Amino acid sequence: MKKASFLLALTLLMAGCSNNDSTATITVVDQDIATEEVTEEVIEPVAEQVEPIAEPIVEEKEPVEKEIIVEKEERTKPMEIHVYSTEVPWDQSLAKLESDLAIEEGIEFSGINVALNSAIEGDTIIVHEGLYREVINLKKDNITIKAAEGEYVLVTGAESVTGFVPDETMPGVYMADVPDNYKETTLKFTQVFTDGHAQDMARYPNLTIDDMMAPLEEGGGYGKTIDLYKTKGEAEGHITFDKGNLPDVDLTGGIFRGLNGKNREYVFGTVVANEGNTISFTSTNRNEWGDATAEIKKGYHDYGFGFVTHKNLIDIPGEWFVQDRKLYIMPDGDIKEMAVDLQVRAQVLMINNRENITIEGINFVAGNVQMKGTENVKIDKCTFRNLQPFYMMNGYGMGDSSQTGLYIESGKNIVFTDTYIGETWGTGAYISGGSDNAFYNCRFEDMGWIGTFTAGVYSSGNNTHIEDCTFADHGRFQVRVDKDIKIDILHSSFERAMEMGEDAGPFEFTSTGKIAPLDLKGSEFAYNKIFDLHGVPVSSGNYNKQFVVAFYMEDVNNYTAHHNLVYDIRADSYDGPEKLTRDSRWLYLGPRYNSMHEPVNFYNNTAWDYGSSIGIWNIKIANFDELKAKGLKQVENTGMMTDGHFANNLFDEGDFSINYVAQNLTMTGGSTGWVTVPEDDWKDIATNDMDEFFEHAAKVDYMFNPETNMVFDDATGASNYIDAANGDYRLAEDSPAKNAGTPIEGITSSPNPDLGALEGSDYVLSAGSTLELPKFKEKIIR
């Protein structure tokens, strides 16, 4: 623009010395600036007067500058826009101040959102190495944002904290103001990082091992609790830590988190008093702990597990707490040499009501993702870490944690490839409605630290696709479905689910209480590995159990599971003195009170090293006639399976059972009480004899239609595999399962197929992601 001003002045000067027409047309040209005609009147010179006259007094006036506006033409041709960071803490030689950036011709910027504001549809924004403290908020369609080739780009929801001074009341603790843009109204709890490493919120017992979900281990940050009770008519609950010594400090206003009883009975509470090892708290939960009129007697929960968090509990390096807009931290080293960051933004990426967006090679930390009403999005080679801080909730269901990870609402054709999602208190990806969303070669890892219902992937969106993915270390479920959808899960690995709970598993499919089974619309689950599943124990009234299931398929039908490998499913991780039922199963079918008439197909699956084989919980609707009069659509008064197909499966020696009971129900499937029906007593069965089970099941309307399934006994069964102890479940050449199967069109590979998951090939052994994570350069090692 300076060049344009100079040309304009020069042209005006030349026009003033000309004897041409009384007007002149001036064309101002600047690169990428449209031409504009500017008309200026030219006054002819007047002859000088020679006769002497009195010189008038002329009042000096300020020169008047005429503003000449040169408008840019709207750009229509897409181009690359380059973004350079002003902060590269892991390589100071790359850092550039904004004033030093080569911001030329409007194609280089120091912020991603600044570039987005100047972008048009079709642009590609190339982001160069560095740290970007912002929320990427897409407000235009047809945009690509990608990291420059070979460069590490980190988008963070955190801001730097400086100005630390010693806290005189706590030796070794420093304090500083939190950033001005941290608003607790939108982010009640936060996360703190030193030199890129996540630090631990102060707690008792201390977390001293590198595992956020180890409530049964020494140093796991949880203590065993006893004497759990709440007096009727009082708002306060009480617990006592069984071992160790709770520090003699005031914990009023702190948070108690308890894993006590069934998941719906878990508690979040605000500490109102503490004495010795006993905590008194008021609960925020919509259960007996939060109901002042409810009573919880001593002994109802024989034991539980929990922790307390409070500023006064900072006592080991790395612990921190935020209170009264101050960050308190005990650094592990010299705080003057540390970069301390605190999360201030709830999201790091927002793509709402957009189409045709690509995000490639960007690393995100300290914030969630929101996509609503968005179509045709590709997320490729990205990472999302430390998405959700600690949080409190009133309920315990999936909806309470829906927006604590990647939240996708009414999204269509959103595809994640080669992407990592993990290290979070909340869920992974929550898909609410929409259709045709997919995950390829992704890792869902180390998530669900909060302990209540979370999942690697929850979906109520039709045609969800998961392939070549790894799910590892989850507090609860790894895939959760509770709506009528088609979902295909292929060649994926499921490791260590249920690290914070029980009565569920990595595959968690259920109608959640309605009277009608889920229709999975022909879903396929094939060539997956499920292993290393243990859970935690529960004490709740007469329910003292540790219960985990590989395939938890409660009242769902119209699906096929084939060539899946299941092993090491054992409820054996707790060695306390309490009496405990240990139940670990390969398959739980429900179906409770729901009659299933669509196919339930299990072909060529291998299951080894577990407790029980197949479990059915059948509920007869005792007040069926009453519900029919109110409009209940189900024709049958009990659960059943009329179109099952089980062939070529290999079982371990384990219990096959049907538990046949009766209840009065509400129209929505809620129980109003148990009913005794003596004439149905014969319908129960518990046996290790597979053939006996299938024959009995058919008599009570469970049609498995079994063909060429086989059971290996515990004592010698491992010899049927090449190396079961090390996960090689290829059949030994002398195994009776070789060439002993039934050919199934579209499933088996020969007229004489082997039994089990390795029929035809060892493809299932390679299940899981091959994703290699980048070096997270912000994690500075001192």
Coordinates of N, CA and C in Angstrom, one line a residue, residues 145-147 153 349 358-364 378-385 406 416-422 441-443 771-774 776:
I145 N -6.5 -28.2 7.0 CA -5.5 -27.7 7.9 C -4.5 -28.9 8.1
K146 N -3.3 -28.6 7.8 CA -2.3 -29.7 7.9 C -1.0 -29.2 8.4
A147 N -0.3 -30.1 9.1 CA 1.0 -29.7 9.6 C 2.0 -29.7 8.4
V153 N 3.5 -30.0 15.2 CA 2.5 -28.9 15.6 C 1.7 -29.4 16.7
L349 N -10.7 -28.1 19.5 CA -11.2 -28.1 18.1 C -12.7 -28.1 18.0
T358 N -10.7 -31.2 6.3 CA -9.6 -32.2 6.6 C -8.6 -31.6 7.6
I359 N -8.3 -32.4 8.7 CA -7.3 -32.0 9.7 C -6.2 -33.1 9.6
E360 N -5.0 -32.7 9.3 CA -4.0 -33.7 9.1 C -2.7 -33.4 9.9
G361 N -2.2 -34.3 10.6 CA -0.9 -34.2 11.3 C -0.9 -33.2 12.4
I362 N -2.0 -32.9 13.0 CA -2.0 -31.9 14.1 C -2.1 -32.7 15.4
N363 N -1.3 -32.3 16.4 CA -1.4 -32.8 17.8 C -2.2 -31.9 18.7
F364 N -3.1 -32.4 19.4 CA -4.0 -31.6 20.3 C -3.8 -32.1 21.7
K378 N -12.4 -35.5 7.5 CA -11.3 -36.4 7.7 C -10.3 -36.0 8.7
I379 N -10.1 -36.8 9.7 CA -9.1 -36.5 10.7 C -8.0 -37.5 10.5
D380 N -6.8 -37.1 10.1 CA -5.8 -38.1 9.7 C -4.4 -37.7 10.4
K381 N -3.8 -38.8 11.0 CA -2.5 -38.7 11.6 C -2.5 -37.6 12.7
C382 N -3.5 -37.5 13.5 CA -3.6 -36.6 14.6 C -3.5 -37.3 15.9
T383 N -3.3 -36.6 17.0 CA -3.3 -37.1 18.3 C -4.1 -36.2 19.2
F384 N -4.9 -36.8 20.1 CA -5.7 -36.1 21.1 C -5.4 -36.6 22.4
R385 N -4.8 -35.8 23.3 CA -4.3 -36.3 24.6 C -4.8 -35.4 25.7
L406 N -14.2 -36.7 22.2 CA -14.6 -36.3 20.8 C -16.1 -36.4 20.7
F416 N -11.8 -41.0 10.9 CA -10.6 -40.9 11.6 C -9.6 -42.0 11.1
T417 N -8.5 -41.6 10.7 CA -7.5 -42.6 10.3 C -6.1 -42.3 10.9
D418 N -5.4 -43.3 11.3 CA -4.1 -43.2 11.9 C -4.0 -42.2 13.0
T419 N -5.0 -42.2 13.9 CA -5.1 -41.2 15.0 C -5.1 -41.8 16.4
Y420 N -4.5 -41.1 17.3 CA -4.4 -41.5 18.7 C -5.4 -40.7 19.5
I421 N -6.1 -41.4 20.5 CA -7.0 -40.7 21.4 C -6.8 -41.3 22.7
G422 N -6.4 -40.5 23.7 CA -6.2 -41.1 25.0 C -5.7 -40.2 26.1
N441 N -7.3 -47.8 11.8 CA -6.0 -47.8 12.4 C -5.8 -46.7 13.4
C442 N -6.7 -46.7 14.4 CA -6.6 -45.7 15.5 C -6.3 -46.4 16.8
R443 N -5.8 -45.7 17.7 CA -5.6 -46.2 19.1 C -6.4 -45.4 20.1
L771 N -0.4 -48.2 14.3 CA 0.0 -46.8 14.4 C 1.2 -46.5 15.2
E772 N 2.2 -45.7 14.7 CA 3.3 -45.3 15.4 C 3.2 -43.9 15.8
L773 N 3.3 -43.6 17.1 CA 3.1 -42.3 17.7 C 4.3 -41.4 17.4
P774 N 4.0 -40.1 17.2 CA 5.1 -39.1 17.0 C 5.8 -38.9 18.3
F776 N 6.4 -36.7 21.2 CA 5.8 -35.5 21.7 C 6.8 -34.5 22.2

